[in-house]
Amino acid sequence: QVQLVESGGGLVQAGGSLRLSCVASGNIFSINAMGWYRRTPGKQRELVAHITSGGSTNYADSVKGRFTISRDNAKETVYLQMNDLKPEDTAVYYCNVLPYNVLYWGQGTQVTVSS
């Protein structure tokens, strides 16, 4: 019954910013930690940021200082503010619980950063 819908991706130049949103249905907020993952063609998904049910956050070294994850339990939404984007950030971005549930993967949102 859980559905995750990502939005906010797009095409930007290096140094630009995007704000991604993930709306969740199925009453999973306030129970689970949430994470943002990304995948490039032919590669596994990697975890780039997560936020616990208590509000603690953690980031991959590659995005520290540039990305910020936040959540709004009332709206059942998790956000990813992405600043100073680099070409290597190009990927499809997904949200999921942490640890991920294979049944929850949605379509993701494409982020493309040009040099």
PDB file of C-alpha atoms in Angstrom:
ATOM      1  CA  GLN A   1       0.000   0.000   0.000  1.00  0.00           C
ATOM      2  CA  VAL A   2       3.049   2.277   0.206  1.00  0.00           C
ATOM      3  CA  GLN A   3       3.653   4.623  -2.720  1.00  0.00           C
ATOM      4  CA  LEU A   4       6.556   7.054  -3.113  1.00  0.00           C
ATOM      5  CA  VAL A   5       6.430   9.817  -5.733  1.00  0.00           C
ATOM      6  CA  GLU A   6       9.525  11.916  -6.452  1.00  0.00           C
ATOM      7  CA  SER A   7       9.555  15.274  -8.227  1.00  0.00           C
ATOM      8  CA  GLY A   8      11.688  18.367  -8.735  1.00  0.00           C
ATOM      9  CA  GLY A   9      14.431  17.087 -11.017  1.00  0.00           C
ATOM     10  CA  GLY A  10      15.571  18.835 -14.155  1.00  0.00           C
ATOM     11  CA  LEU A  11      18.466  20.100 -16.247  1.00  0.00           C
ATOM     12  CA  VAL A  12      20.815  22.631 -14.651  1.00  0.00           C
ATOM     13  CA  GLN A  13      24.306  23.977 -15.205  1.00  0.00           C
ATOM     14  CA  ALA A  14      27.157  23.173 -12.843  1.00  0.00           C
ATOM     15  CA  GLY A  15      26.881  25.324  -9.730  1.00  0.00           C
ATOM     16  CA  GLY A  16      23.104  25.471  -9.897  1.00  0.00           C
ATOM     17  CA  SER A  17      20.501  24.242  -7.418  1.00  0.00           C
ATOM     18  CA  LEU A  18      17.451  21.989  -7.322  1.00  0.00           C
ATOM     19  CA  ARG A  19      14.989  21.003  -4.603  1.00  0.00           C
ATOM     20  CA  LEU A  20      13.612  17.472  -4.774  1.00  0.00           C
ATOM     21  CA  SER A  21      10.412  16.343  -3.071  1.00  0.00           C
ATOM     22  CA  CYS A  22       9.131  12.888  -2.188  1.00  0.00           C
ATOM     23  CA  VAL A  23       5.512  12.412  -1.165  1.00  0.00           C
ATOM     24  CA  ALA A  24       4.763   9.160   0.642  1.00  0.00           C
ATOM     25  CA  SER A  25       1.447   7.409   1.107  1.00  0.00           C
ATOM     26  CA  GLY A  26       0.875   4.493   3.434  1.00  0.00           C
ATOM     27  CA  ASN A  27       1.539   6.035   6.842  1.00  0.00           C
ATOM     28  CA  ILE A  28       5.259   5.302   7.025  1.00  0.00           C
ATOM     29  CA  PHE A  29       6.406   8.690   8.320  1.00  0.00           C
ATOM     30  CA  SER A  30       7.123   8.993  12.055  1.00  0.00           C
ATOM     31  CA  ILE A  31       7.933   5.282  11.956  1.00  0.00           C
ATOM     32  CA  ASN A  32      10.810   4.865   9.502  1.00  0.00           C
ATOM     33  CA  ALA A  33      13.990   6.629   8.590  1.00  0.00           C
ATOM     34  CA  MET A  34      13.887   8.006   5.031  1.00  0.00           C
ATOM     35  CA  GLY A  35      16.694   8.196   2.514  1.00  0.00           C
ATOM     36  CA  TRP A  36      17.524   9.660  -0.869  1.00  0.00           C
ATOM     37  CA  TYR A  37      19.266   7.305  -3.286  1.00  0.00           C
ATOM     38  CA  ARG A  38      20.615   7.831  -6.793  1.00  0.00           C
ATOM     39  CA  ARG A  39      21.481   5.589  -9.717  1.00  0.00           C
ATOM     40  CA  THR A  40      23.507   6.115 -12.881  1.00  0.00           C
ATOM     41  CA  PRO A  41      23.149   3.859 -15.954  1.00  0.00           C
ATOM     42  CA  GLY A  42      24.478   0.351 -15.383  1.00  0.00           C
ATOM     43  CA  LYS A  43      25.310   0.964 -11.725  1.00  0.00           C
ATOM     44  CA  GLN A  44      23.758   0.149  -8.362  1.00  0.00           C
ATOM     45  CA  ARG A  45      21.810   2.696  -6.409  1.00  0.00           C
ATOM     46  CA  GLU A  46      23.813   4.565  -3.785  1.00  0.00           C
ATOM     47  CA  LEU A  47      22.565   6.251  -0.640  1.00  0.00           C
ATOM     48  CA  VAL A  48      23.362   9.966  -0.668  1.00  0.00           C
ATOM     49  CA  ALA A  49      21.473  11.210   2.413  1.00  0.00           C
ATOM     50  CA  HIS A  50      19.088   9.997   5.098  1.00  0.00           C
ATOM     51  CA  ILE A  51      17.068  11.313   8.007  1.00  0.00           C
ATOM     52  CA  THR A  52      15.882   9.253  10.973  1.00  0.00           C
ATOM     53  CA  SER A  53      12.471   9.317  12.594  1.00  0.00           C
ATOM     54  CA  GLY A  54      14.078  11.438  15.310  1.00  0.00           C
ATOM     55  CA  GLY A  55      15.447  13.977  12.834  1.00  0.00           C
ATOM     56  CA  SER A  56      19.118  12.999  12.757  1.00  0.00           C
ATOM     57  CA  THR A  57      20.756  13.345   9.330  1.00  0.00           C
ATOM     58  CA  ASN A  58      23.705  11.810   7.533  1.00  0.00           C
ATOM     59  CA  TYR A  59      25.316  12.394   4.130  1.00  0.00           C
ATOM     60  CA  ALA A  60      27.642  10.669   1.742  1.00  0.00           C
ATOM     61  CA  ASP A  61      31.069  12.310   1.643  1.00  0.00           C
ATOM     62  CA  SER A  62      30.538  13.308  -1.980  1.00  0.00           C
ATOM     63  CA  VAL A  63      27.595  15.594  -1.120  1.00  0.00           C
ATOM     64  CA  LYS A  64      28.479  16.906   2.348  1.00  0.00           C
ATOM     65  CA  GLY A  65      28.200  20.667   2.525  1.00  0.00           C
ATOM     66  CA  ARG A  66      26.124  20.811  -0.659  1.00  0.00           C
ATOM     67  CA  PHE A  67      22.949  18.774   0.009  1.00  0.00           C
ATOM     68  CA  THR A  68      20.430  19.075   2.849  1.00  0.00           C
ATOM     69  CA  ILE A  69      17.734  16.520   3.666  1.00  0.00           C
ATOM     70  CA  SER A  70      14.616  17.453   5.633  1.00  0.00           C
ATOM     71  CA  ARG A  71      11.185  16.036   6.414  1.00  0.00           C
ATOM     72  CA  ASP A  72       7.646  17.124   7.192  1.00  0.00           C
ATOM     73  CA  ASN A  73       5.720  14.324   8.862  1.00  0.00           C
ATOM     74  CA  ALA A  74       2.413  16.206   8.701  1.00  0.00           C
ATOM     75  CA  LYS A  75       2.726  16.339   4.902  1.00  0.00           C
ATOM     76  CA  GLU A  76       4.401  12.926   4.696  1.00  0.00           C
ATOM     77  CA  THR A  77       7.085  14.514   2.546  1.00  0.00           C
ATOM     78  CA  VAL A  78      10.882  14.372   2.500  1.00  0.00           C
ATOM     79  CA  TYR A  79      12.990  16.967   0.686  1.00  0.00           C
ATOM     80  CA  LEU A  80      16.499  17.171  -0.712  1.00  0.00           C
ATOM     81  CA  GLN A  81      17.947  20.634  -1.263  1.00  0.00           C
ATOM     82  CA  MET A  82      20.822  20.303  -3.728  1.00  0.00           C
ATOM     83  CA  ASN A  83      23.259  23.217  -4.066  1.00  0.00           C
ATOM     84  CA  ASP A  84      26.476  23.683  -6.037  1.00  0.00           C
ATOM     85  CA  LEU A  85      25.558  20.812  -8.323  1.00  0.00           C
ATOM     86  CA  LYS A  86      28.317  19.038 -10.218  1.00  0.00           C
ATOM     87  CA  PRO A  87      28.202  16.935 -13.410  1.00  0.00           C
ATOM     88  CA  GLU A  88      28.923  13.817 -11.341  1.00  0.00           C
ATOM     89  CA  ASP A  89      25.615  14.398  -9.513  1.00  0.00           C
ATOM     90  CA  THR A  90      23.781  13.452 -12.723  1.00  0.00           C
ATOM     91  CA  ALA A  91      21.531  10.497 -11.901  1.00  0.00           C
ATOM     92  CA  VAL A  92      17.984   9.376 -11.292  1.00  0.00           C
ATOM     93  CA  TYR A  93      17.108  10.181  -7.683  1.00  0.00           C
ATOM     94  CA  TYR A  94      14.805   8.000  -5.587  1.00  0.00           C
ATOM     95  CA  CYS A  95      13.455   8.074  -2.068  1.00  0.00           C
ATOM     96  CA  ASN A  96      12.810   5.041   0.100  1.00  0.00           C
ATOM     97  CA  VAL A  97      12.808   3.923   3.699  1.00  0.00           C
ATOM     98  CA  LEU A  98      16.119   3.115   5.350  1.00  0.00           C
ATOM     99  CA  PRO A  99      17.074   0.354   4.979  1.00  0.00           C
ATOM    100  CA  TYR A 100      15.382   0.288   1.602  1.00  0.00           C
ATOM    101  CA  ASN A 101      12.392  -1.894   0.813  1.00  0.00           C
ATOM    102  CA  VAL A 102      12.636  -3.354  -2.686  1.00  0.00           C
ATOM    103  CA  LEU A 103       8.855  -3.188  -3.088  1.00  0.00           C
ATOM    104  CA  TYR A 104       8.776   0.578  -2.545  1.00  0.00           C
ATOM    105  CA  TRP A 105      10.935   1.848  -5.447  1.00  0.00           C
ATOM    106  CA  GLY A 106       9.125   4.412  -7.574  1.00  0.00           C
ATOM    107  CA  GLN A 107      10.014   6.010 -10.907  1.00  0.00           C
ATOM    108  CA  GLY A 108      12.469   8.512  -9.466  1.00  0.00           C
ATOM    109  CA  THR A 109      13.249  11.965 -10.823  1.00  0.00           C
ATOM    110  CA  GLN A 110      16.020  12.734 -13.323  1.00  0.00           C
ATOM    111  CA  VAL A 111      18.732  15.227 -12.403  1.00  0.00           C
ATOM    112  CA  THR A 112      21.107  16.272 -15.179  1.00  0.00           C
ATOM    113  CA  VAL A 113      23.981  18.686 -14.551  1.00  0.00           C
ATOM    114  CA  SER A 114      25.837  20.128 -17.528  1.00  0.00           C
ATOM    115  CA  SER A 115      29.414  21.385 -17.395  1.00  0.00           C
TER     116      SER A 115
END
